[in-house]
PDB file of C-alpha atoms and ligand atoms in Angstrom:
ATOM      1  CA  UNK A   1     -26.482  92.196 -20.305  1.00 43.00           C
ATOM      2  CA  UNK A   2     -28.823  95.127 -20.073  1.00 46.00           C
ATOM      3  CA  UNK A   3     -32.511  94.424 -19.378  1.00 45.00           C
ATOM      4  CA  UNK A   4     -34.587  93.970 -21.878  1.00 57.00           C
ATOM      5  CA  UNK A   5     -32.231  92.157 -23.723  1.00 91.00           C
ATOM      6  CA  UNK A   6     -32.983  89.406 -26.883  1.00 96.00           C
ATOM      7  CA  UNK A   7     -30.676  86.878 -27.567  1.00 97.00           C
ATOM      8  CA  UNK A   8     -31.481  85.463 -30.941  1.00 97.00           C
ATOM      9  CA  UNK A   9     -30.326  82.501 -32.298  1.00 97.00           C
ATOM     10  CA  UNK A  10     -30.826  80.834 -35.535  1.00 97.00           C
ATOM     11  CA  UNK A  11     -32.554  77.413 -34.176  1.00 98.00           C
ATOM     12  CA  UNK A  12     -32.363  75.257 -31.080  1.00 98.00           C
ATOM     13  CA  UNK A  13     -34.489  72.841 -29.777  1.00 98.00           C
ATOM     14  CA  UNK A  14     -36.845  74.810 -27.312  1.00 98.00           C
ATOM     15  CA  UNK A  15     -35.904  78.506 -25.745  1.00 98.00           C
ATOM     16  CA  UNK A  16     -37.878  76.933 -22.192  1.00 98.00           C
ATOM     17  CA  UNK A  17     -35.389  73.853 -22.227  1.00 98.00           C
ATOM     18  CA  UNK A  18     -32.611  76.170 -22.689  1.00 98.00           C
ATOM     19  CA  UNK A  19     -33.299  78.537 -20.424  1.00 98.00           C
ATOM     20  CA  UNK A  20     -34.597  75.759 -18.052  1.00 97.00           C
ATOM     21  CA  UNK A  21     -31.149  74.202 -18.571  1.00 97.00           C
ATOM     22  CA  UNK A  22     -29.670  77.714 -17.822  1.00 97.00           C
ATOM     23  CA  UNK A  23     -31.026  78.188 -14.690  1.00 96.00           C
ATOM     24  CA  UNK A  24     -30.554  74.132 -13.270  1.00 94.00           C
ATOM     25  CA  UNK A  25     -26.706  74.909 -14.008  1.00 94.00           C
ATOM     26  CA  UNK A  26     -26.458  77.773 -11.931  1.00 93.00           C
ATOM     27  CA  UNK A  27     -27.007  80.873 -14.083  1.00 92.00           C
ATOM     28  CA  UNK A  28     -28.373  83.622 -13.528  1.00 88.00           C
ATOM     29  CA  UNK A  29     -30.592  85.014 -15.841  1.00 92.00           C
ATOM     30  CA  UNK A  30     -31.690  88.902 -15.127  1.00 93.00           C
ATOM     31  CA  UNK A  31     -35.424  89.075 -15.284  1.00 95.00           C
ATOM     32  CA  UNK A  32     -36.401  91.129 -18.778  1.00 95.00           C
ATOM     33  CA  UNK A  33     -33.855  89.053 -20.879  1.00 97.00           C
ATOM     34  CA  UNK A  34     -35.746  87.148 -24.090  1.00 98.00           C
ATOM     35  CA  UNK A  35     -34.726  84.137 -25.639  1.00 98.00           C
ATOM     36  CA  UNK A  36     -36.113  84.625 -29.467  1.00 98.00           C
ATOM     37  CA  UNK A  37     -34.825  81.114 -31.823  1.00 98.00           C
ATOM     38  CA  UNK A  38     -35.717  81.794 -35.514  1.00 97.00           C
ATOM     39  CA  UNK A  39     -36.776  77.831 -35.976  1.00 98.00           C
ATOM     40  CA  UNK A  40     -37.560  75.236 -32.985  1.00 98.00           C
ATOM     41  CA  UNK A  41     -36.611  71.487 -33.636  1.00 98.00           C
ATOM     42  CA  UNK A  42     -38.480  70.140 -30.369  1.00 98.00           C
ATOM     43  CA  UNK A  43     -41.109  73.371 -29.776  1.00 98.00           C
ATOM     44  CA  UNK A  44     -43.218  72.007 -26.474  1.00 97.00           C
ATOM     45  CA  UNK A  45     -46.434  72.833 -26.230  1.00 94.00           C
ATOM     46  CA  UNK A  46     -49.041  72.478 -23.023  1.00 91.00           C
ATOM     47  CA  UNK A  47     -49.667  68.938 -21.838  1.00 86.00           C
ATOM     48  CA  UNK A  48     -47.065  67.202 -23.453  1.00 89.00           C
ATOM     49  CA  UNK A  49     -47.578  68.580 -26.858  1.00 91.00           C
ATOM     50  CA  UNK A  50     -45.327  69.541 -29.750  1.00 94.00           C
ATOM     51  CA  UNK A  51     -44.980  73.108 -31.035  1.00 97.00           C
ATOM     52  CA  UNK A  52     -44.359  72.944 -34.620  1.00 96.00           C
ATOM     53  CA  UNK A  53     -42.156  75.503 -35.292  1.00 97.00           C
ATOM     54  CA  UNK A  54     -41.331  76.626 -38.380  1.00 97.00           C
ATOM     55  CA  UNK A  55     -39.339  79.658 -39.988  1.00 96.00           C
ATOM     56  CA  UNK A  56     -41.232  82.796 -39.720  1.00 95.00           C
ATOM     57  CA  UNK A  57     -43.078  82.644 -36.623  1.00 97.00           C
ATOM     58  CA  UNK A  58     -42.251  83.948 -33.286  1.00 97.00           C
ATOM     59  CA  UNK A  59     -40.982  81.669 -30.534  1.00 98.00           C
ATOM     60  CA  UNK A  60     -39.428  83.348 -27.624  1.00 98.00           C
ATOM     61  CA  UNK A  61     -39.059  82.755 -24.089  1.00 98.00           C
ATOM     62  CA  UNK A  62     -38.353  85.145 -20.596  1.00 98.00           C
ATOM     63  CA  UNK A  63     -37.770  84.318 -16.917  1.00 98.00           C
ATOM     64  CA  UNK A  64     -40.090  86.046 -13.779  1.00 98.00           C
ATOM     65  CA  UNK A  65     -37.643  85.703 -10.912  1.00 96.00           C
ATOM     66  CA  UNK A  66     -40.647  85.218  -8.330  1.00 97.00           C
ATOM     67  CA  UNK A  67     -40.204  87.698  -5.443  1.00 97.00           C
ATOM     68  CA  UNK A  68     -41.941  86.893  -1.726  1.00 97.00           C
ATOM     69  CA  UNK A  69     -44.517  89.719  -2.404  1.00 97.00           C
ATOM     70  CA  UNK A  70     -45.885  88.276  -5.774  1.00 97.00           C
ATOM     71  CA  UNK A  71     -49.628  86.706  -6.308  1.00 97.00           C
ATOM     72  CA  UNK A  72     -49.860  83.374  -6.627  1.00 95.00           C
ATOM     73  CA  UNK A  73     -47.602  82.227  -9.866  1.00 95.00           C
ATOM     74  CA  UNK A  74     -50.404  80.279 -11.520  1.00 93.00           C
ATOM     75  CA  UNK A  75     -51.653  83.503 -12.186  1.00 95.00           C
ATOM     76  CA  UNK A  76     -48.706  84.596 -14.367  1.00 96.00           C
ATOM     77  CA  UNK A  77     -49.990  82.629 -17.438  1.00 94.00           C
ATOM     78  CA  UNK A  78     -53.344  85.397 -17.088  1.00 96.00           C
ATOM     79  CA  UNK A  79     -50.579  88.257 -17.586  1.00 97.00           C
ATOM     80  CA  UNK A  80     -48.945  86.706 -20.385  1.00 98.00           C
ATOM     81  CA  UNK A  81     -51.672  86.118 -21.893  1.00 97.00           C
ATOM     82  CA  UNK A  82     -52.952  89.496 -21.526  1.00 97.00           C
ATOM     83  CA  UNK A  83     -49.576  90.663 -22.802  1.00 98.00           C
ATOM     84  CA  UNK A  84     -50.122  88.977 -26.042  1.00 97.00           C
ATOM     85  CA  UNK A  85     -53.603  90.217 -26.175  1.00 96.00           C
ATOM     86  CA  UNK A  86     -52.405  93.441 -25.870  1.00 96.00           C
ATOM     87  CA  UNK A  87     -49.692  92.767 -28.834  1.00 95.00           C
ATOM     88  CA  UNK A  88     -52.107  91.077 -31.265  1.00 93.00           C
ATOM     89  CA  UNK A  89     -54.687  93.659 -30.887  1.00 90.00           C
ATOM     90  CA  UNK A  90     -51.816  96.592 -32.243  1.00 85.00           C
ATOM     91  CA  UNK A  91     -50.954  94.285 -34.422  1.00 77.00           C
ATOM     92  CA  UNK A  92     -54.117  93.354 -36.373  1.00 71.00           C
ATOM     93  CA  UNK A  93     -56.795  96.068 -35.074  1.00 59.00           C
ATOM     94  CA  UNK A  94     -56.720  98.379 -38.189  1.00 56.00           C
ATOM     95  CA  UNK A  95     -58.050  95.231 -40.370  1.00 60.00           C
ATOM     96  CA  UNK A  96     -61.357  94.040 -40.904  1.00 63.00           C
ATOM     97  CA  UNK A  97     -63.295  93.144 -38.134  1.00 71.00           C
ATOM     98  CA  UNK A  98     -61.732  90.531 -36.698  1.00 79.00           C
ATOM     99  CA  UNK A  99     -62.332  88.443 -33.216  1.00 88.00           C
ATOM    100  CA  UNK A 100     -59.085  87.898 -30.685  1.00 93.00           C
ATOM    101  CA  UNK A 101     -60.007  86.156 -27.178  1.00 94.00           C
ATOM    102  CA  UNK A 102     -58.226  84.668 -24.882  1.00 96.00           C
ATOM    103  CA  UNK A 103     -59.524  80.737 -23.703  1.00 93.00           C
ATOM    104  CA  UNK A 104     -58.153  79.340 -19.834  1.00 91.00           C
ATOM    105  CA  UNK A 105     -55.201  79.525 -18.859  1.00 87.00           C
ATOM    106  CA  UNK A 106     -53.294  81.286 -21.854  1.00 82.00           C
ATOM    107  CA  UNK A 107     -54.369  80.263 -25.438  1.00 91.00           C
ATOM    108  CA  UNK A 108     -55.403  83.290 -27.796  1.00 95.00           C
ATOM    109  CA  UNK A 109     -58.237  82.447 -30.401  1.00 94.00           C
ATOM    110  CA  UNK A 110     -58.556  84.204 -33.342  1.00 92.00           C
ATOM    111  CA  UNK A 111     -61.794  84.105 -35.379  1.00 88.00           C
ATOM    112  CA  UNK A 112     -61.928  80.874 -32.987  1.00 89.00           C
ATOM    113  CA  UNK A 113     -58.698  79.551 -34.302  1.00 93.00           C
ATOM    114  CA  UNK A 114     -55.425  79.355 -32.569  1.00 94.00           C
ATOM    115  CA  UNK A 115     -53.216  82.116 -33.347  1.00 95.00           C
ATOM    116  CA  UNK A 116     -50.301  82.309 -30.171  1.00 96.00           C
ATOM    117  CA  UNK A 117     -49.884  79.599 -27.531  1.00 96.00           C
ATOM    118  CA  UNK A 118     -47.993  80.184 -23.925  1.00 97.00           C
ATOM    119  CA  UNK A 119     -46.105  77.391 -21.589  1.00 96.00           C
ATOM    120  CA  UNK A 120     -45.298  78.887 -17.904  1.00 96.00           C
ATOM    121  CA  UNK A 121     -42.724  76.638 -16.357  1.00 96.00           C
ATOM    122  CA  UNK A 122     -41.649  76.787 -12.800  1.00 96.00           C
ATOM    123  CA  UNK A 123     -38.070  76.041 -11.616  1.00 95.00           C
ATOM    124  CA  UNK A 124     -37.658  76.997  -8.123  1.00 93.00           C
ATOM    125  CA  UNK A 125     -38.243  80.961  -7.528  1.00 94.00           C
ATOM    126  CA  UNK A 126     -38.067  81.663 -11.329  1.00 96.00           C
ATOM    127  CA  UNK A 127     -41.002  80.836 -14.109  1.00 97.00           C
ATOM    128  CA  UNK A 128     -39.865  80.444 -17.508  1.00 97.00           C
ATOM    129  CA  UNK A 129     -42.597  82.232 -19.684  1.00 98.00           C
ATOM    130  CA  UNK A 130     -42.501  80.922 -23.110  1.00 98.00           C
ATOM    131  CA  UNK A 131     -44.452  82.136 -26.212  1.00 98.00           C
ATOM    132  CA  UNK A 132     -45.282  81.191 -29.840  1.00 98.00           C
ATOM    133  CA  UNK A 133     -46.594  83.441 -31.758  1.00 96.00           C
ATOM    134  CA  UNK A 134     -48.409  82.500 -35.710  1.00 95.00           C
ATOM    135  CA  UNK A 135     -46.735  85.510 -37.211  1.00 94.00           C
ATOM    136  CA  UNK A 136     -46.258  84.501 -41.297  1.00 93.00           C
ATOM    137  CA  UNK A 137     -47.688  80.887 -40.795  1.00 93.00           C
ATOM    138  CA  UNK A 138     -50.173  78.767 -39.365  1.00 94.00           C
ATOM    139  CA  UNK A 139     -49.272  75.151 -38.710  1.00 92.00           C
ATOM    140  CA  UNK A 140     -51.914  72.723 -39.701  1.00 90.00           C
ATOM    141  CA  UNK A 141     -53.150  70.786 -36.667  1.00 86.00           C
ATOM    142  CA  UNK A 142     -55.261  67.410 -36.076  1.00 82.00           C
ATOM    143  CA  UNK A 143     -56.915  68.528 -33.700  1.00 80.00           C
ATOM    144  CA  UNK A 144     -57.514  72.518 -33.694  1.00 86.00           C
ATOM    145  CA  UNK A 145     -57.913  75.414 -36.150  1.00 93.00           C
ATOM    146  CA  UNK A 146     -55.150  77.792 -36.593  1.00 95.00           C
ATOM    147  CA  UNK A 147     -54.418  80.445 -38.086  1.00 93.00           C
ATOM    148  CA  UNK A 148     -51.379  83.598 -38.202  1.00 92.00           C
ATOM    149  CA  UNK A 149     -51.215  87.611 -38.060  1.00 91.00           C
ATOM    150  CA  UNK A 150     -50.525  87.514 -41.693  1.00 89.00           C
ATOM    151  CA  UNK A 151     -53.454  85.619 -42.677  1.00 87.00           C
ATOM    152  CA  UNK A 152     -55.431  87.729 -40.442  1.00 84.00           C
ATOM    153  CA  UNK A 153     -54.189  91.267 -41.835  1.00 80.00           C
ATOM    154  CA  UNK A 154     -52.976  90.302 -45.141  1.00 74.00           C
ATOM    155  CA  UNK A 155     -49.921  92.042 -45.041  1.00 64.00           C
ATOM    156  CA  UNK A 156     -46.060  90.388 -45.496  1.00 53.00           C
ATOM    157  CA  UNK A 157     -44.279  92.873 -43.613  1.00 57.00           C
ATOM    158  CA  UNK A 158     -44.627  90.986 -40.216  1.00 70.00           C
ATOM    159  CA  UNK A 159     -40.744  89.904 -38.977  1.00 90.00           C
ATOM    160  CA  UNK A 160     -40.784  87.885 -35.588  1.00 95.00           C
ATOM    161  CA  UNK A 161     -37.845  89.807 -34.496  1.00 95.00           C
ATOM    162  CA  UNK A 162     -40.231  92.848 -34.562  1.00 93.00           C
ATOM    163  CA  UNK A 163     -43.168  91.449 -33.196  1.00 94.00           C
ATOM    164  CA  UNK A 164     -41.097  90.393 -30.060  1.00 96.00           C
ATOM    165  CA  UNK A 165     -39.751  94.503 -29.850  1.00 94.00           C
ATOM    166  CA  UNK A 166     -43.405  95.214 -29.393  1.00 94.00           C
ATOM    167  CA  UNK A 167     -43.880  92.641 -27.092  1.00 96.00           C
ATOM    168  CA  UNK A 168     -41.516  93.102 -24.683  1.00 97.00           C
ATOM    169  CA  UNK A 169     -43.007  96.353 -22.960  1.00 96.00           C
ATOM    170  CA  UNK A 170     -46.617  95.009 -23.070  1.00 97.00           C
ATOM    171  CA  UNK A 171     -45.291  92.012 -20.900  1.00 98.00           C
ATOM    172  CA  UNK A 172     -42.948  94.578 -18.654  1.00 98.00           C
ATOM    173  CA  UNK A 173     -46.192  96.531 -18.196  1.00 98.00           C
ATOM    174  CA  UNK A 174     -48.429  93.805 -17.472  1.00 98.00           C
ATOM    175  CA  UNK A 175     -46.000  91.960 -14.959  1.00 98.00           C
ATOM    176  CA  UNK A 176     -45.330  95.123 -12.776  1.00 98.00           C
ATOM    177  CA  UNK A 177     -49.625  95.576 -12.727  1.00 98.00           C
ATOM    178  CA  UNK A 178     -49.597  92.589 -11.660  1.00 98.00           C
ATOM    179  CA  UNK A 179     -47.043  93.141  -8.942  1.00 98.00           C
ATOM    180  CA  UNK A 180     -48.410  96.419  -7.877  1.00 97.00           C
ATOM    181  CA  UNK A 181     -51.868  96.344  -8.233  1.00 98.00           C
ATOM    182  CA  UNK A 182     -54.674  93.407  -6.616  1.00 97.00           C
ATOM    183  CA  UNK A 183     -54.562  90.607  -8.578  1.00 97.00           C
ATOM    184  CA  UNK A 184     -58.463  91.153  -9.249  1.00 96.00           C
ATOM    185  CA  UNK A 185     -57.337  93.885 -11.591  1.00 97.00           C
ATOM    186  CA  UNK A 186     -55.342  91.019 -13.704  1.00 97.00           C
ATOM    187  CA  UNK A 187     -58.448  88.763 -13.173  1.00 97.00           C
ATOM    188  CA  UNK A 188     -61.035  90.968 -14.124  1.00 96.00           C
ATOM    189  CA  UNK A 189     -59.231  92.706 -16.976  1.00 97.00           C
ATOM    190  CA  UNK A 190     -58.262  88.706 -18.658  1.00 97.00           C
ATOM    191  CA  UNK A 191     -62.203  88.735 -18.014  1.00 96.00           C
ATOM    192  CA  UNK A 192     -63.494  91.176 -20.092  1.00 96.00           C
ATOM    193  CA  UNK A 193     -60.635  89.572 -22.708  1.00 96.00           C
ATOM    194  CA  UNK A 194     -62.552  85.895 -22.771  1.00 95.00           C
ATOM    195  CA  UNK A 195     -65.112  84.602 -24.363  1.00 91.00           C
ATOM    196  CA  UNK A 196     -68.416  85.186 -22.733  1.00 91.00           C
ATOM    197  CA  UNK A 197     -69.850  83.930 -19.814  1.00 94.00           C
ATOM    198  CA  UNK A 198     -72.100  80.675 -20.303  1.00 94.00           C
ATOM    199  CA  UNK A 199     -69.691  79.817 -23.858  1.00 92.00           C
ATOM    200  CA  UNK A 200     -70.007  76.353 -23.635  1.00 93.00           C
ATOM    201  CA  UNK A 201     -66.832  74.175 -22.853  1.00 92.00           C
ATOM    202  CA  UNK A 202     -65.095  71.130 -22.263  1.00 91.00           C
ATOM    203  CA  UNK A 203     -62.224  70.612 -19.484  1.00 90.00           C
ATOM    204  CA  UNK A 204     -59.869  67.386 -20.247  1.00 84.00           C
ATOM    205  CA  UNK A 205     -57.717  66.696 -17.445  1.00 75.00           C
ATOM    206  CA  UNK A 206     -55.432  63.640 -17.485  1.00 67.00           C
ATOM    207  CA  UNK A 207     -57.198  62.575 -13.603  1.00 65.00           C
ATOM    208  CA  UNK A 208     -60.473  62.359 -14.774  1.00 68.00           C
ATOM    209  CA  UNK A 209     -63.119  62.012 -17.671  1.00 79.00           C
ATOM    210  CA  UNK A 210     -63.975  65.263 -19.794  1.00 86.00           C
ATOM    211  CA  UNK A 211     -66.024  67.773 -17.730  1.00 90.00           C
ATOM    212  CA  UNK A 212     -68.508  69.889 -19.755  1.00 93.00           C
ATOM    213  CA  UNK A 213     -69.796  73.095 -18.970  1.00 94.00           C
ATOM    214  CA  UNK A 214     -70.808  76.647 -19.070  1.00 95.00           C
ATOM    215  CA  UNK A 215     -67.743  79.341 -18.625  1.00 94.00           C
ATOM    216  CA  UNK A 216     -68.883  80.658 -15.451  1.00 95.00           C
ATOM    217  CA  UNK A 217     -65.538  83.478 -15.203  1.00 94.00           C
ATOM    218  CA  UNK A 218     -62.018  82.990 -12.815  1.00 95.00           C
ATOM    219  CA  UNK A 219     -62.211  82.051  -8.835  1.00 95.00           C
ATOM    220  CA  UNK A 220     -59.981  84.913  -7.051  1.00 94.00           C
ATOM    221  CA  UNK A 221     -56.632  82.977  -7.486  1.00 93.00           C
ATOM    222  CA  UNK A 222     -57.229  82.604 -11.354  1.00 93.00           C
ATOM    223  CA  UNK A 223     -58.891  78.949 -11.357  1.00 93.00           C
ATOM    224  CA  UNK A 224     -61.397  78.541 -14.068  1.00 94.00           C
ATOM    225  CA  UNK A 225     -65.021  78.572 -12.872  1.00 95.00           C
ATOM    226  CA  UNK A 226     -67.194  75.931 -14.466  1.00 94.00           C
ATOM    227  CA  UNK A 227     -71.066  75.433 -14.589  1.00 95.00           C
ATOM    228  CA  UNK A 228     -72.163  71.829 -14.663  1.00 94.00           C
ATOM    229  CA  UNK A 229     -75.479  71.001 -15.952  1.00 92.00           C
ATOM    230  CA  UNK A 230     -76.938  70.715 -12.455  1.00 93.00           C
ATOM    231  CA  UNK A 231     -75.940  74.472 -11.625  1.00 93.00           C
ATOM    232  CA  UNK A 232     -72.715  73.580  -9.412  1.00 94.00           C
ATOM    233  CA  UNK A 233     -70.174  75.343 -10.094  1.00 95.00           C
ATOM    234  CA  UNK A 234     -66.745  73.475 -10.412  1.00 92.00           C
ATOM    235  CA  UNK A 235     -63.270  74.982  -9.954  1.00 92.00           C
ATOM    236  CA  UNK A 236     -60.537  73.620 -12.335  1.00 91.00           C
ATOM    237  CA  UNK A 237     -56.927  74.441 -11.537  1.00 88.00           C
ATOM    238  CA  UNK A 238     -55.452  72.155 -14.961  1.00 83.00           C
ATOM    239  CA  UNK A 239     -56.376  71.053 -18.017  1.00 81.00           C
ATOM    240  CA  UNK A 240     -56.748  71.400 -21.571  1.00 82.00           C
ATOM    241  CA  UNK A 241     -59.894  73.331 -22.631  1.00 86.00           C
ATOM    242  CA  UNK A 242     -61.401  73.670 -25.932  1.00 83.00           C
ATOM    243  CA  UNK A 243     -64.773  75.567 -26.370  1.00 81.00           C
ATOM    244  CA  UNK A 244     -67.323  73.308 -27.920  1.00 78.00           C
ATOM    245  CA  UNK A 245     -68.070  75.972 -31.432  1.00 66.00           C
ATOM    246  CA  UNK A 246     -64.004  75.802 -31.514  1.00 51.00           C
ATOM    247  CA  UNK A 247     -62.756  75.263 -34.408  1.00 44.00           C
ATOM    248  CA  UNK A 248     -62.654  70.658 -35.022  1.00 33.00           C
ATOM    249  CA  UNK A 249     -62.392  69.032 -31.097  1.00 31.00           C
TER     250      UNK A 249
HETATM  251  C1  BTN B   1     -49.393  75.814 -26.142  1.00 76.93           C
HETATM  252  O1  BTN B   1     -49.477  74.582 -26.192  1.00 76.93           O
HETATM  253  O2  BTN B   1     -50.351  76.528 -26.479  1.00 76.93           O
HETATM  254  C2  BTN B   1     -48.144  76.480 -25.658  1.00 76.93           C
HETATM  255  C3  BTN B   1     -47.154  76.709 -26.761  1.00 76.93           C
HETATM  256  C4  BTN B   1     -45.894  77.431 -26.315  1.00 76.93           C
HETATM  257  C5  BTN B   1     -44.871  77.513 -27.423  1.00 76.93           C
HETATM  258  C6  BTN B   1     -43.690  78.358 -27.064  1.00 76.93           C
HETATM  259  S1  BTN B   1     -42.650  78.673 -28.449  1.00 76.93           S
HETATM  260  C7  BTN B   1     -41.432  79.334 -27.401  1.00 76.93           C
HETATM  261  C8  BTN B   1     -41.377  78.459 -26.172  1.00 76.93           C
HETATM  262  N1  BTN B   1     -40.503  77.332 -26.388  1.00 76.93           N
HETATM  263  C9  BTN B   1     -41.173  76.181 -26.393  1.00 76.93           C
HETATM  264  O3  BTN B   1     -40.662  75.050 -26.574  1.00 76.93           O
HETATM  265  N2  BTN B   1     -42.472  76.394 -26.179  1.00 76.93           N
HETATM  266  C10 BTN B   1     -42.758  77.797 -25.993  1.00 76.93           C
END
């Protein structure tokens, strides 16, 4: 298998399970292989959530084989997420003017709605990277705006299978930065990618009652930085976010 490789397969139930699966029985999977399926039956989203996966989008799904040199791996959701900044932005940027940030650790907001999602899982040395991408739909949500690349640029002639060719080298180029050069690089580049400093946001975490405060930027190992109302500055390591103008919740 050569690297840079996609396996695509009509439907499964998740590309993380399977590749999870892969990896728990033993095989080895050479770092810059993809996973694409063209439908999910049990997509997983962050915190326990489902990833409704239709026809049409992109859902796809790569292993980091974690080497002893590497930063910290919580801060491989920053590069993905910068990888699919870098994506979207070819993607839509000769459209009308159009708004594409990134919100802690890996969500991508367009026009503050929810256009590609990202779940890092860790199994031993290796991180599964997984990534949905709202290429020809956008799947209504309870609880969030969404919205997909086609809606966004008006155009039909977005295929998954060719978003994910343009993917792969913006996520070879942004994991070997983030190998070779500091990880303040990664950290101040997923910066300038956010929304601004003092957006106002709220931090649910499954230990403790919602947190609300100002985005105050990223600690030096990624954490998000949060300004409570009496100017301390909290440091959250997990949790769902949503910025408080985002879209309903
Ligand atoms: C999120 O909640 O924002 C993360 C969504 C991640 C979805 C992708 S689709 C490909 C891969 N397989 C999954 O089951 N989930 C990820």
């Amino acid at each position: 298998m050569k690297i840079g490789d996609v396996e695509t397969i009509a439907v499964t139930g998740s590309t993380n399970a399977d590749l999870i699966e892969r990896i728990s029985d033993g095989k080895s999977i050479v770092e810059g292989h993809w996973l694409r399926a063209e439908r999910q039956t049990g997509g997983k989203g962050r915190d326990g959530r489902q990833w409704i996966s239709p026809l049409g989008n992109l859902y796809c799904s790569t292993v980091v084989q974690l080497r002893a040199t590497d930063p910290i791996p919580q801060t491989l959701s920053l590069v993905a997420g910068l990888a699919v900044h870098d994506l979207l932005m070819s993607q839509l940027m000769n459209h009308r003017d159009f708004s594409l940030e990134l919100k802690w650790p890996n969500d991508l907001l367009c026009q503050n709605a929810k256009i590609a999602g990202i779940l890092c899982e860790r199994v031993n040395d290796s991180v599964i990277v997984g990534i949905g991408i709202n290429v020809t739909t956008s799947p209504s949500l309870p609880d969030r705006e969404t919205i997909s690349i086609h809606e966004q640029n008006g155009k039909n002639a977005n295929y998954a299978g060719d978003v994910l060719k343009y993917l792969i080298p913006k996520f070879k180029d942004r994991l070997s930065r983030w190998r070779l050069e500091p990880l303040e690089n990664t950290i101040a580049e997923w910066k300038e990618r956010a929304h601004a400093v003092g957006t106002l946001l709220k931090v649910h975490g499954s230990q403790r009652e919602a947190l609300q405060g100002e985005f105050a930027g990223l600690d030096a190992n990624g954490a998000l930085l949060l300004r409570l109302a009496n100017g301390a500055i909290q440091s959250i390591h997990a949790g769902d976010v949503s910025m408080i103008s985002e879209g309903i919740g």
